[in-house]
Each structure stands twice: as structure tokens, then as C-alpha cells.
CSV table of C-alpha atoms and ligand atoms in Angstrom, one decimal:
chain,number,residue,atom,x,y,z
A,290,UNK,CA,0.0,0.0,0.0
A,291,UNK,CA,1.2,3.9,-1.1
A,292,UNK,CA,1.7,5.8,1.7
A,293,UNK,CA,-0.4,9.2,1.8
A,294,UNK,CA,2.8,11.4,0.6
A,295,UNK,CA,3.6,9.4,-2.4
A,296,UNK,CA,3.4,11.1,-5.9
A,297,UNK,CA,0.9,9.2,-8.4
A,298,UNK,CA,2.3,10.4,-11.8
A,299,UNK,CA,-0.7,10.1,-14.3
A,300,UNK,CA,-4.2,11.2,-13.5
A,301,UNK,CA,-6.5,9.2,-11.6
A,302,UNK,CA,-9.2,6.7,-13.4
A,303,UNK,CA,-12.5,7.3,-12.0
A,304,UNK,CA,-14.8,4.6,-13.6
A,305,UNK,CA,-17.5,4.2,-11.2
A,306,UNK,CA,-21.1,5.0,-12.7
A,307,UNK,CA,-21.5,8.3,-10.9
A,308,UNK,CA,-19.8,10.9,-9.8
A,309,UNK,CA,-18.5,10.7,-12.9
A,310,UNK,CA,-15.2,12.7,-14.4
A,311,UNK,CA,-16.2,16.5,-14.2
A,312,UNK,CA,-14.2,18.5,-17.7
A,313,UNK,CA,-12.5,21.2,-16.9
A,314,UNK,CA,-15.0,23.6,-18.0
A,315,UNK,CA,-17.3,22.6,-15.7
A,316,UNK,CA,-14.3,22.9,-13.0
A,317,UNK,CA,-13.6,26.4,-14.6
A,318,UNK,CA,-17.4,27.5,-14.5
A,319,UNK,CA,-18.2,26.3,-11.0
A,320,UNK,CA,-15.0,28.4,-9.6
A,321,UNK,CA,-16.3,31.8,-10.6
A,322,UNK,CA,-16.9,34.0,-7.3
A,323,UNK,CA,-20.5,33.6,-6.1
A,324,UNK,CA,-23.0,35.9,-6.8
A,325,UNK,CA,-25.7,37.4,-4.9
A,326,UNK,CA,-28.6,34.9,-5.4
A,327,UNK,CA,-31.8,37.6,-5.3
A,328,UNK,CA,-29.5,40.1,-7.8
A,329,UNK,CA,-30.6,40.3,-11.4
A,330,UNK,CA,-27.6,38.6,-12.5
A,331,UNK,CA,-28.4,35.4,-11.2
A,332,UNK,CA,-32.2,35.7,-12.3
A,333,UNK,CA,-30.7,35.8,-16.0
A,334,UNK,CA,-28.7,32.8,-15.0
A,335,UNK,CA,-31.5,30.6,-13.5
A,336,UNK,CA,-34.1,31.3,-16.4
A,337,UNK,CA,-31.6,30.6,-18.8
A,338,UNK,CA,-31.3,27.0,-16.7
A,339,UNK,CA,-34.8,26.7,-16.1
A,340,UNK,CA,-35.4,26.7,-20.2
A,341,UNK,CA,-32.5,24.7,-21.4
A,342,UNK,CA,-32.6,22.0,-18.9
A,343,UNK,CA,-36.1,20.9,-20.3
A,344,UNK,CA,-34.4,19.8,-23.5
A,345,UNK,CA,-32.2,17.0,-21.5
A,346,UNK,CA,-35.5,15.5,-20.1
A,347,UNK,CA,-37.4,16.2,-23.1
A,348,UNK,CA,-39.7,18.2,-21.8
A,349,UNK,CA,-41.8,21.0,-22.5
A,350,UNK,CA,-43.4,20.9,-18.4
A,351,UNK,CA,-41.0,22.7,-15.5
A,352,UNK,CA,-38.3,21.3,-14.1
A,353,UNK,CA,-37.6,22.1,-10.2
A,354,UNK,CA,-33.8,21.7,-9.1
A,355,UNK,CA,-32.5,21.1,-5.2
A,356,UNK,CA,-29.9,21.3,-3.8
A,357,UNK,CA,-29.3,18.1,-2.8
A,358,UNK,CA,-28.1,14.5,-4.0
A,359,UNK,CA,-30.4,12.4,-6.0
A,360,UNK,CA,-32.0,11.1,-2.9
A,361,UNK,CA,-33.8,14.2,-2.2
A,362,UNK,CA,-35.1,14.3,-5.5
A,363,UNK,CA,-36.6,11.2,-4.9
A,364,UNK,CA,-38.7,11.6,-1.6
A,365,UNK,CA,-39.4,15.1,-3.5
A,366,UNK,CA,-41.5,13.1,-5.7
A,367,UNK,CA,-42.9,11.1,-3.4
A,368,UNK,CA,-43.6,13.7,-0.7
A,369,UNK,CA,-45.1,16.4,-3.4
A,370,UNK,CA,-47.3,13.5,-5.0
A,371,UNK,CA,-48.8,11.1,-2.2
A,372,UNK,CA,-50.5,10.7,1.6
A,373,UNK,CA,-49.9,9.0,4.4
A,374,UNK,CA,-50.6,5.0,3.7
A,375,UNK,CA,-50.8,5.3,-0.3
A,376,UNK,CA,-50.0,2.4,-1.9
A,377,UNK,CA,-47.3,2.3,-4.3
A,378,UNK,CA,-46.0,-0.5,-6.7
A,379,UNK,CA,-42.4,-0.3,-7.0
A,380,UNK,CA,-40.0,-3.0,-9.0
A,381,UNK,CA,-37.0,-4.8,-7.1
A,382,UNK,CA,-34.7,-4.1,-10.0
A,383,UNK,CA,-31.8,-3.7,-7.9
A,384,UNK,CA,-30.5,-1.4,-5.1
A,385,UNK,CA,-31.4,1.2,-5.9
A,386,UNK,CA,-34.7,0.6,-6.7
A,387,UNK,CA,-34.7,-1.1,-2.9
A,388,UNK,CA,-33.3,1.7,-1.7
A,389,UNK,CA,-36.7,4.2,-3.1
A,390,UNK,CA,-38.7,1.6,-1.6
A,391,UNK,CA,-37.4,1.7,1.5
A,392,UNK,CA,-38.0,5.5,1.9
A,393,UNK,CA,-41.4,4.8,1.1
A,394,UNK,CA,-41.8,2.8,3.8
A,395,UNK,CA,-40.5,5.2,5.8
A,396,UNK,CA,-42.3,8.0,4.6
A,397,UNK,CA,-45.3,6.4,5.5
A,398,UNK,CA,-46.6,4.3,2.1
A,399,UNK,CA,-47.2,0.9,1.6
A,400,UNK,CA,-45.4,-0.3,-1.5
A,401,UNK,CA,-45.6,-3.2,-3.6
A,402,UNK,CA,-42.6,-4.4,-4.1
A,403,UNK,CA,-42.7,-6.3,-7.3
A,404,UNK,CA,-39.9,-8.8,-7.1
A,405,UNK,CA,-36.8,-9.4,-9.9
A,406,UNK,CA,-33.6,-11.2,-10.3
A,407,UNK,CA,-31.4,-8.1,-10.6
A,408,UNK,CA,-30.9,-9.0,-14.1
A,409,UNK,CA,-33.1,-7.4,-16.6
A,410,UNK,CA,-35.2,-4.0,-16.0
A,411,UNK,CA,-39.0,-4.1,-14.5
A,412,UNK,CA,-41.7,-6.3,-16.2
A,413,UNK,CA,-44.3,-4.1,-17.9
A,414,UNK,CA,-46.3,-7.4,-18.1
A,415,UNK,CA,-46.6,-7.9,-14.0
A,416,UNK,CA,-46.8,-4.2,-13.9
A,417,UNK,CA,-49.9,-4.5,-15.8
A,418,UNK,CA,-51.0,-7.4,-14.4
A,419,UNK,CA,-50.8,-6.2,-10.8
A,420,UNK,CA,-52.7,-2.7,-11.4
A,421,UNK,CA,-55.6,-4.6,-13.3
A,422,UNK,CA,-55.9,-6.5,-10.2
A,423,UNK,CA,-56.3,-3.4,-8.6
A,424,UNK,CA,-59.8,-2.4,-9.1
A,425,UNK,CA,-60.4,-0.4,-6.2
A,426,UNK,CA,-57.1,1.9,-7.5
A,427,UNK,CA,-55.3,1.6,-4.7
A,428,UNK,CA,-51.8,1.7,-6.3
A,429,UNK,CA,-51.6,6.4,-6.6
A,430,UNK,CA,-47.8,5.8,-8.3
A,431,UNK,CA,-45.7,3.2,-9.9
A,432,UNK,CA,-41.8,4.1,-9.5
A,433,UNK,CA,-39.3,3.0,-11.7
A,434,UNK,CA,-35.7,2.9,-12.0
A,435,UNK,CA,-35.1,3.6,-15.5
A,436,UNK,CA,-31.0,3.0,-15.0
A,437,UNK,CA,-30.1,0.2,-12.7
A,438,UNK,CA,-26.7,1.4,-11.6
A,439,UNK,CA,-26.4,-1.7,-9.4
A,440,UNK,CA,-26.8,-3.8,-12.2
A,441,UNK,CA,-26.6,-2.0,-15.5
A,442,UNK,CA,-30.2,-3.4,-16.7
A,443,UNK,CA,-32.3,-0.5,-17.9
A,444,UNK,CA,-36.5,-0.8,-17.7
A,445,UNK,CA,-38.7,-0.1,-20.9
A,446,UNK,CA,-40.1,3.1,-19.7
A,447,UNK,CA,-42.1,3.2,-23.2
A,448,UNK,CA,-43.2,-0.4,-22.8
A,449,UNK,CA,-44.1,0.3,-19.1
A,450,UNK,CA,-45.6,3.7,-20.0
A,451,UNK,CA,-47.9,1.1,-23.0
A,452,UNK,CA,-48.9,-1.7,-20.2
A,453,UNK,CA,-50.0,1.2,-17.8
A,454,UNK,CA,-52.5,2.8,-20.4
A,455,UNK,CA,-53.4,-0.6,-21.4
A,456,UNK,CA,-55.3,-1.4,-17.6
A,457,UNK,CA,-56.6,2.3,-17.9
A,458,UNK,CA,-55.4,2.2,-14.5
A,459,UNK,CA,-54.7,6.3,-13.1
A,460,UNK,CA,-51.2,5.9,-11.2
A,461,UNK,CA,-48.6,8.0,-11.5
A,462,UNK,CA,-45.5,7.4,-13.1
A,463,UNK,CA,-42.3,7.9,-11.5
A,464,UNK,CA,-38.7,7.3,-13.2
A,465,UNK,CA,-35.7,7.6,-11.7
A,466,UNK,CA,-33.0,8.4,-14.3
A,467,UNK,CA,-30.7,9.4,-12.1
A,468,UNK,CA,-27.6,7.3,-14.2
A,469,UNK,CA,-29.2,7.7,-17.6
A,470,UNK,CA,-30.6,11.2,-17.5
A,471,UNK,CA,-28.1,12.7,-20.6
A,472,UNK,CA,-26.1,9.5,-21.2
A,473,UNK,CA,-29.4,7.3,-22.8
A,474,UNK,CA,-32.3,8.9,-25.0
A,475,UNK,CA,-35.2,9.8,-22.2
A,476,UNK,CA,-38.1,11.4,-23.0
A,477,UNK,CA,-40.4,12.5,-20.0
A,478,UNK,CA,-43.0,13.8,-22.2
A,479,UNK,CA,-43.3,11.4,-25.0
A,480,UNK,CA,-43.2,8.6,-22.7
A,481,UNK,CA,-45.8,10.0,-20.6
A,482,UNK,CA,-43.8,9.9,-17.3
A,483,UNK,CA,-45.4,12.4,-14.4
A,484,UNK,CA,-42.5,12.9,-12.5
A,485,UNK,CA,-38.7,12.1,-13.4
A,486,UNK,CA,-35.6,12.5,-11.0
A,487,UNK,CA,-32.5,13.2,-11.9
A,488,UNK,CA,-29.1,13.8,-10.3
A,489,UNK,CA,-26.1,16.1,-11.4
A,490,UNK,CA,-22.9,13.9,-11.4
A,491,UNK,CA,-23.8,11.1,-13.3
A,492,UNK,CA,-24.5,11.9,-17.6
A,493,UNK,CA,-24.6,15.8,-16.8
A,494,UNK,CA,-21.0,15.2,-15.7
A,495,UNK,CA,-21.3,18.0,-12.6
A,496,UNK,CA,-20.4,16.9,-8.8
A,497,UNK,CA,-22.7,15.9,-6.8
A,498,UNK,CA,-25.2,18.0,-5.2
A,499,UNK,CA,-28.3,18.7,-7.9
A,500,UNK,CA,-31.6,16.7,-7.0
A,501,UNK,CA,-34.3,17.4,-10.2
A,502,UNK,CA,-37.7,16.7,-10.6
A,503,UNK,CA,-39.4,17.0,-13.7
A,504,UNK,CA,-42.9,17.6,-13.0
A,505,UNK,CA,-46.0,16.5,-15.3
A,506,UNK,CA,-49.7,18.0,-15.0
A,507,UNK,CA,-50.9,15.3,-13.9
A,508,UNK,CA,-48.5,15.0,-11.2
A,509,UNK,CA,-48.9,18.9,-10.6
A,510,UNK,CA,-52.6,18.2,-10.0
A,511,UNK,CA,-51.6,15.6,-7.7
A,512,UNK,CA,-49.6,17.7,-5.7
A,513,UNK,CA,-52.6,19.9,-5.0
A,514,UNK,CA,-54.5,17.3,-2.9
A,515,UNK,CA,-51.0,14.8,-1.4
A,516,UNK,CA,-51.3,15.5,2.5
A,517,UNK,CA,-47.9,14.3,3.3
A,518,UNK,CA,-45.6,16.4,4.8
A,519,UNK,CA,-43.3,18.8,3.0
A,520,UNK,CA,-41.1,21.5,3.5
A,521,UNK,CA,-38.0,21.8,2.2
A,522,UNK,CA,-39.0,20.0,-1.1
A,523,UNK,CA,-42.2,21.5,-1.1
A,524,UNK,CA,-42.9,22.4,-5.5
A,525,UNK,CA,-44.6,25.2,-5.1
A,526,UNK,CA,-43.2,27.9,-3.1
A,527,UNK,CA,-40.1,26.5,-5.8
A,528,UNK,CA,-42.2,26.5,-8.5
A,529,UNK,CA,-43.4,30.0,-7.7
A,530,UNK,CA,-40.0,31.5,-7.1
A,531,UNK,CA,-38.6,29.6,-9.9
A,532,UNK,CA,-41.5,31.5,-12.0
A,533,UNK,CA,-39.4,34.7,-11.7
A,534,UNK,CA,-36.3,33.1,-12.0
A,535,UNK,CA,-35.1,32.5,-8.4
A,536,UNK,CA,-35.4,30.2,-5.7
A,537,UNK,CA,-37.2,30.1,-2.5
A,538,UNK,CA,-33.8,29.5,-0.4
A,539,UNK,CA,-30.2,30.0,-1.2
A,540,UNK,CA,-29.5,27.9,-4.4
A,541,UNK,CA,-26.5,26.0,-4.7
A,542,UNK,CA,-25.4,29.2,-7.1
A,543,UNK,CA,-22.1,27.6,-8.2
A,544,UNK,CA,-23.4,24.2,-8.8
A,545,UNK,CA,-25.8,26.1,-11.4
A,546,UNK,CA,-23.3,28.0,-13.6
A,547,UNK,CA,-21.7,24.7,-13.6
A,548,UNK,CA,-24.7,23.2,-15.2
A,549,UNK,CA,-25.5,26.0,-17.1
A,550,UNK,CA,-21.7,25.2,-18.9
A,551,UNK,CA,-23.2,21.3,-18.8
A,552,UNK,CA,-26.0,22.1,-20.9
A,553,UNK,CA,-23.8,24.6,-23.7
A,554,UNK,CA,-21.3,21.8,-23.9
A,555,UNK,CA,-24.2,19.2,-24.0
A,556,UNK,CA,-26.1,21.8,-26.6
A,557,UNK,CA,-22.7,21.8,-28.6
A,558,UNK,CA,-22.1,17.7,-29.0
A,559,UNK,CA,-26.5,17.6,-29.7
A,560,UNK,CA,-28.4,15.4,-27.6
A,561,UNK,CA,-28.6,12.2,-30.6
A,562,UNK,CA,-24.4,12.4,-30.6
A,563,UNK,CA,-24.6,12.0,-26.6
A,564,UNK,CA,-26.6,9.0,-26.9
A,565,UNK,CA,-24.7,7.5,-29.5
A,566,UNK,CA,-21.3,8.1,-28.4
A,567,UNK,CA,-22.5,6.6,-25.0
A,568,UNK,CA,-23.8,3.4,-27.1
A,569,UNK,CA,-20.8,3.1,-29.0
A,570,UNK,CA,-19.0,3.4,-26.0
A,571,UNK,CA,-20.8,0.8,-24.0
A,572,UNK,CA,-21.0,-1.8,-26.5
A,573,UNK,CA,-17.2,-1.7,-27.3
A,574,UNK,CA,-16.7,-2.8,-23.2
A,575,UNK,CA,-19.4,-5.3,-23.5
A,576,UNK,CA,-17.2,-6.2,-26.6
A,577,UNK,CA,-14.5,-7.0,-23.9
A,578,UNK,CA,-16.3,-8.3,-21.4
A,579,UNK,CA,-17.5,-11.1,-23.5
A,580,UNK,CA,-13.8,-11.7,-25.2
A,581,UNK,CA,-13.0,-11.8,-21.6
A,582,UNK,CA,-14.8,-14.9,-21.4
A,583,UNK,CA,-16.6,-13.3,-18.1
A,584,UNK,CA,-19.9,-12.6,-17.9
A,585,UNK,CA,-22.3,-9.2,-17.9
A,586,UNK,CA,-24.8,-9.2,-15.3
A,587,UNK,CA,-27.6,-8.0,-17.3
A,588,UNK,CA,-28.9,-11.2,-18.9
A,589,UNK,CA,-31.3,-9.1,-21.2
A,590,UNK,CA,-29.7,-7.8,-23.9
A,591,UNK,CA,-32.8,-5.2,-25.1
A,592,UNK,CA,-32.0,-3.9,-21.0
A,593,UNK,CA,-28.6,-3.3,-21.5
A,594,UNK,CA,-27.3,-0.4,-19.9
A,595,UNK,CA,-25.6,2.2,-21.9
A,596,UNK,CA,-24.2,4.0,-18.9
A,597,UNK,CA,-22.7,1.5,-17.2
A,598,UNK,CA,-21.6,-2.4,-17.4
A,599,UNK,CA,-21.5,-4.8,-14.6
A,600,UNK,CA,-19.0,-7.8,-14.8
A,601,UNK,CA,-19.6,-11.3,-13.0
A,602,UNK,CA,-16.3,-12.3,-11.5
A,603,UNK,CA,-16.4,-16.4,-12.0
A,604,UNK,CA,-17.3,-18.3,-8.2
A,605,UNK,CA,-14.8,-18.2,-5.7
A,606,UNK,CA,-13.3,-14.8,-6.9
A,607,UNK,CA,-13.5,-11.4,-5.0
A,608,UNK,CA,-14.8,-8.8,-7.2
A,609,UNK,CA,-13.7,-6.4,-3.9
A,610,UNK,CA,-10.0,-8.0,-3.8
A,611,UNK,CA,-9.4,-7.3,-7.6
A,612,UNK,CA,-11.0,-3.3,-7.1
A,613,UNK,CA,-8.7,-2.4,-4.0
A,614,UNK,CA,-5.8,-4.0,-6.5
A,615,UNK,CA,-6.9,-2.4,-9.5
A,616,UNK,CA,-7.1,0.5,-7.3
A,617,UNK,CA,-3.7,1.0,-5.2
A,618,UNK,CA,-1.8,0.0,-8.5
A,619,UNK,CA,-3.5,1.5,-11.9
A,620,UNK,CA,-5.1,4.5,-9.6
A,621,UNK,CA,-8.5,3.3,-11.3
A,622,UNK,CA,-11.8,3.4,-9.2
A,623,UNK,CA,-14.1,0.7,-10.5
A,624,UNK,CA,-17.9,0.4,-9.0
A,625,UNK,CA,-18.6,-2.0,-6.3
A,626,UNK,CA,-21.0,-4.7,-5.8
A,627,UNK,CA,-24.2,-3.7,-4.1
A,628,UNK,CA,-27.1,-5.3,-2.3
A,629,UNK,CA,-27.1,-9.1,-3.1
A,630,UNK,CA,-24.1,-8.2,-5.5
A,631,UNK,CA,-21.5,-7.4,-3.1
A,632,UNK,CA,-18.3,-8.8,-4.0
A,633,UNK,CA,-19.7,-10.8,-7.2
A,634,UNK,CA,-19.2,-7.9,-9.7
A,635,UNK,CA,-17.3,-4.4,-10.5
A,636,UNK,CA,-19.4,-2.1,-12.2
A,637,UNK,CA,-17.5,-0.3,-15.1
A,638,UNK,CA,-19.3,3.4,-15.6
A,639,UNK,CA,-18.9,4.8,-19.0
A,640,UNK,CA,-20.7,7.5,-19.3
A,641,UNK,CA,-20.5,11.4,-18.9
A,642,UNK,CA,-17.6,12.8,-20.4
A,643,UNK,CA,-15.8,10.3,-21.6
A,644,UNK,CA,-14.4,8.8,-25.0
A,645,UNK,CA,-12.9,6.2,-27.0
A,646,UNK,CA,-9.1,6.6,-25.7
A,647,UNK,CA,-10.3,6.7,-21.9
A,648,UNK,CA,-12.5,3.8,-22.6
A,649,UNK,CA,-9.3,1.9,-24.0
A,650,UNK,CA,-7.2,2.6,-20.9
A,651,UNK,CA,-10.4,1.6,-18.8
A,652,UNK,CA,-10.4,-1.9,-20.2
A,653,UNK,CA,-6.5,-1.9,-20.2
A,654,UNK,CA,-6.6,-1.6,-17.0
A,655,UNK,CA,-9.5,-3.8,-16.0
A,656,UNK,CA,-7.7,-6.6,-18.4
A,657,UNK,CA,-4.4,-6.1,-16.1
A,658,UNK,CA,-5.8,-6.3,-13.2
A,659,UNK,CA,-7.7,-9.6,-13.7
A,660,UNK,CA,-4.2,-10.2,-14.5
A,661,UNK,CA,-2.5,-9.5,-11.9
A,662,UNK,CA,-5.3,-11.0,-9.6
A,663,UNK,CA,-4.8,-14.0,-10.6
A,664,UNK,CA,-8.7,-14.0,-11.8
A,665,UNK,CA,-9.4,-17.0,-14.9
A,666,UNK,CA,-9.8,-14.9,-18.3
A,667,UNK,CA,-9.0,-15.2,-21.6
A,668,UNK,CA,-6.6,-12.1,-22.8
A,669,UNK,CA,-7.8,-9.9,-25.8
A,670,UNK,CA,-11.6,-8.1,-24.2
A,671,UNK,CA,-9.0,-4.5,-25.4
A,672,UNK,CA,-8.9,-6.0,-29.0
A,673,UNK,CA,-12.0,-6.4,-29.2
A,674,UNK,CA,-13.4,-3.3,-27.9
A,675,UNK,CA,-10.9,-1.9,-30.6
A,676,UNK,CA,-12.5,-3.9,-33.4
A,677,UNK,CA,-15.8,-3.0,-32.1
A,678,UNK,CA,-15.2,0.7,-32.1
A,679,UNK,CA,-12.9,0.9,-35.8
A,680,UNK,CA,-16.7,-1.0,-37.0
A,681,UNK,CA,-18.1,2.3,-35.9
A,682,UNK,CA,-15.3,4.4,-37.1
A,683,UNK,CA,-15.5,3.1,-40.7
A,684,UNK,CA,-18.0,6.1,-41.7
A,685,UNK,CA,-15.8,8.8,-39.8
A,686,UNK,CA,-12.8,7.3,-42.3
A,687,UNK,CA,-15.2,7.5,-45.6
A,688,UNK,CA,-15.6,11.7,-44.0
A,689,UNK,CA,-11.9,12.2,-43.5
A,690,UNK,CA,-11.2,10.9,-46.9
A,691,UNK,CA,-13.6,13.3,-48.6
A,692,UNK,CA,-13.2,16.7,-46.9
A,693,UNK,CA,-16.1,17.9,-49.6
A,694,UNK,CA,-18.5,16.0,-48.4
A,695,UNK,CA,-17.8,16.5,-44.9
A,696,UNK,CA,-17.7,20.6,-45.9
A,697,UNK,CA,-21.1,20.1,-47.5
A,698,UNK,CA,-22.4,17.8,-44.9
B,181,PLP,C1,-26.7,7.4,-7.9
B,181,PLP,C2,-28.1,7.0,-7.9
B,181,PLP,C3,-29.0,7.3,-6.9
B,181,PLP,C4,-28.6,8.0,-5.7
B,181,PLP,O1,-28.3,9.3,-5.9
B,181,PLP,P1,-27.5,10.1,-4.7
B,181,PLP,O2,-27.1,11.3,-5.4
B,181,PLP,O3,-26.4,9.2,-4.3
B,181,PLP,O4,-28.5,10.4,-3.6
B,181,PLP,C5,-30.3,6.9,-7.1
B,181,PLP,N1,-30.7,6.2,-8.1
B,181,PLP,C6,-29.9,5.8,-9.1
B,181,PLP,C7,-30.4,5.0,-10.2
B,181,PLP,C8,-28.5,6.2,-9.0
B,181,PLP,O5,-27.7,5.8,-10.0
């Protein structure tokens, strides 16, 4: 083990899905001296947020932002939306999914917890089934976790979104894309969704410390009549001060001009380039994973996670052992097991800003420390992430080649 003092040339490797690597100009934005938070300067700043910040959720309807981690965006949906003892149905996708349900509990709400393997995303067909069975509507809200960052399954929200409308059954629809929100295309309006939460350090590549609901009319009219208690995350005193571009309480100022550089550099690459740089990405270390002869944890491949990919380590091997390795010798972070998953897999996060040549060193380094651990694998997951990414590249060849087209394209 390095003591404290010692010098690590190189720059550290953080590869777990979320907080994810923050670019300089975010760094650069976020330093800028804070500014009075009720002065007209800052009003120019938070409506320019307000608007732009619709576009990542694909959404014409407001979008409220907390200070506070993704967690407190999540009991702000719940608190803003429900009452004491409403039923919810919820889907045991994975830890964090288990982790919304357990606040439910403790805020009072009886959820149904809908059970899973932690291997694909929530079943729009037992979602259906369960609120047809539920004649006396009983179930106000059905949460989902649209990125399983435990697992790296993702859940259909359009198929869910289908299956609801199909029982004609009222509920609410609550995503969590905390992990996908700007890494995978997700649409709060198209997909019908009444309330989304989001978080800043995963795809929007800011540290922690943004909590954002999106907030349908449906959900809005909810909020009207939901008797449980609120205060802090209370919508509409937000809502209201957000109206004329400010916030009810002192705003986490610098977090927002860091978004506000988040969204310009998010406006620059365009929203379809995100996505499919964070496909291409993602497939490529699938790509390695399976040369690795190892095995992904999300058996579906339609759920695969775009964000994110979590590796199986074969029985009788410590995921943990080969992270702390990986760790105090490459000066790489990798994600940790969680839940039922603790010590059976590393989670790989590739998302946020992030590209080819870091993706490359990622695997390189995953490939020499299973190595070094000793753990069984077959060498050559690098080369084929290589291949996979040059059978992407071939069209960016054909536009080098032919600098016409590419000045008339
Ligand atoms: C990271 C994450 C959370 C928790 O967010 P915090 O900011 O740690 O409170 C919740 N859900 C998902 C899917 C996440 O990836």
C-alpha cells in the first residue's frame, strides 16, 4: 500500500457509474466567485437553466432543481405527489430501486414491491398485471428505475408507459434516471412519465449536489390534494419563485453555472451524438467483457445499460479484492458490488464525459488487473473493444477521406 505522501504520476481513473469525471470547463465555471442569489444577474442565469434543462428530459413541463443528491429528489416526488398509507407498486430491480422503496416505507406508504432477479429491467407485463388487479385503485404511483446502476439493466419506460395505459389504470408514473438522464435517449413527455428524477454527477458530468424533478400535469394536480408532509421539497413555493427566475432559499449558485456550462457543452455535441457516443462506448466494453470470457450481469440484452456495465467475477473470486488491486496499483476506481451483488461484480461506468481513448485505458486496465489478480480470463476483451469501435469508425474514415462532403455535410 502507497503511503499518503507518495506522488501518483498520471491522472487518476474514476470509472465508477456516478460521480462521474467533471471536464475542466465545468471545473472552470463552477469556480467563478459567487453571486448574490436575489441580484438580477443570477435571475438571467436561472431562467436561462430553467429553459435549457427541459431539453435533457425532453420536456416542455418545469423542471424544479435542489440542492441536494439524487436522494432528495426522490422523496421530492414522493412527498409532493402522495399521503400517508398510499399504496405504491415499485420494481426490485436492484439497489437502488430497494433503496426508493425503503424510503417509502419510511415515509409512511405501503409499497408493492414487485420482485426481480437483478438481471433485466421491471416487467411491464406484472406491472400491468398487478394494477388490473387493482380495481379499487389503490396503487396512486408506480416508481421506476429507468437505469439500474447496481446492475446495468435499464426498464422499458415506453413499454411500461404502454402496459399502464393498457389497464386504464390512473397511477402516477415515477422514473428515476438518475444514471441515464443525458447518457441514454429519455423522453419525460413522449413517454408519458409524471414525474422524473435526476441527479447532477452522473450523464450531466457536474459533482454531486443537484436533485431534479421534472414535473407533469398530472403529477402537478396531484400535488394539490397529497397530505404528506413537506417542507423543504415543497414544488410550489419552488415553482413559484422559480417563475421569476429565483429560488425560495439560497440555491447551490455555483453548482448552477456549472450546469449552465453542462448544458452549452451538451447543446454543442447535440443530444442524438450523446446518446450514440455513449452506445458506442458501451458496446465496445461489452465487446471486452464477453472476449473476456466473463460474464455481464444483465442477462437481457434489449436492458442493457448504456451507462454503465456490470461484470460477474467467475465463483470463488472477489470482485472487492481485484477493485482495491486495481485501485492501489493503476489508480483506477471501478464500481462496487451492491445489495445481493457485493463482491460478485465491478461495475464499469462509462458515461459522462468520456471517449474512445479513456474507454481503452479503462479496459486496459480492467484486463491487467484480472491479471494481476490471478482471476481465470482469456486475454484480448481491449482488442475487441478496438474492433468494435474501428466497425463504428469506418463512416468517420469515408468523411476524413472526402473533406467535400464532410464541408457540405
Ligand atoms: C446514484 C443513484 C441514486 C442516488 O443518488 P444520490 O445522489 O447518491 O443520492 C439513485 N438512483 C440511481 C439509479 C442512481 O444511480
Amino acid at each position: 500500500m502507497q503511503n499518503d505522501f507518495s506522488r501518483r504520476p498520471g491522472r487518476h481513473f474514476l470509472q465508477i457509474p456516478g460521480p462521474t469525471n467533471v471536464p475542466a470547463r465545468i471545473l472552470r465555471a463552477i469556480e467563478a466567485p459567487t453571486i448574490d442569489h436575489r441580484g438580477p444577474e443570477f435571475g438571467e442565469l436561472a431562467r436561462r437553466v430553467f429553459r435549457d434543462i427541459k431539453t435533457v428530459f425532453q420536456t416542455t413541463e418545469p423542471v424544479v432543481i435542489f440542492p441536494s443528491s439524487g436522494t432528495g429528489a426522490w422523496e421530492a416526488a414522493l412527498v409532493n405527489t402522495l399521503s400517508p398509507g398510499d399504496t405504491v407498486l415499485m420494481c426490485r430491480t436492484g439497489w437502488f430501486a430497494t433503496l426508493w422503496k425503503e424510503m417509502a416505507e419510511r415515509l409512511n406508504l405501503r409499497p408493492i414491491f414487485l420482485d426481480g432477479d437483478w438481471r433485466r429491467g421491471a416487467d411491464p407485463a406484472a406491472i400491468a398485471e398487478t394494477l388490473a388487479q387493482d380495481r379499487a385503485h389503490r396503487i396512486k404511483a408506480v416508481c421506476v428505475v429507468h437505469n439500474e446502476t447496481s446492475t446495468g439493466c435499464t426498464s422499458r419506460i415506453d413499454e411500461i408507459r404502454a402496459a399502464i395505459d393498457q389497464t386504464g389504470h390512473p397511477a402516477l408514473l415515477m422514473v428515476d434516471t438518475i444514471s441515464s438522464l443525458a447518457s441514454m435517449d429519455y423522453r419525460h413527455d413522449a413517454w408519458g412519465v409524471d414525474v422524473t428524477v435526476g441527479g447532477s454527477q452522473k450523464g450531466l458530468m457536474l459533482p454531486p449536489g443537484l436533485g431534479f424533478n421534472a414535473i407533469g400535469p398530472k403529477a402537478l394536480a396531484a400535488s394539490q390534494k397529497a397530505t404528506l408532509p413537506r417542507s423543504y421539497f415543497d414544488w410550489r413555493p419552488m415553482l413559484a419563485a422559480n417563475a421569476e427566475g429565483f429560488f425560495p432559499y439560497t440555491p447551490a449558485t455555483n453548482l448552477l453555472f456549472g450546469l449552465a456550462e453542462a448544458l452549452t457543452m451538451l447543446q454543442e455535441e447535440g443530444l442524438p451524438a450523446v446518446f450514440a457516443r455513449h452506445a458506442r462506448l458501451a458496446e465496445a466494453a461489452r465487446s471486452a467483457v464477453r472476449a473476456w470470457g466473463l460474464e455481464i450481469q444483465c442477462a437481457e440484452p434489449r436492458h442493457y445499460s448504456n451507462s454503465l456495465t456490470a461484470v460477474r467475477l467467475p465463483e470463488g473470486h472477489s470482485a472487492d479484492r481485484l477493485r482495491a488491486l486495481i485501485l492501489e496499483r493503476l489508480n483506477m476506481s471501478l464500481g462496487n458490488g451492491l445489495g445481493i451483488l457485493k463482491d460478485r461484480v465491478f461495475r464499469i461506468g462509462h458515461l459522462g464525459d468520456f471517449n474512445e481513448l479513456e474507454l481503452i485505458g479503462t479496459l486496459g486496465g480492467v484486463e491487467l488487473g484480472l491479471r494481476m489478480a490471478g482471476v481465470p480470463h482469456r486475454a484480448g476483451g481491449v482488442q475487441a473493444a478496438i474492433e468494435s469501435l474501428a466497425q463504428d469508425a469506418a463512416g468517420w474514415q469515408f468523411a476524413a477521406a472526402d473533406p467535400a462532403g464532410k464541408a457540405t455535410g
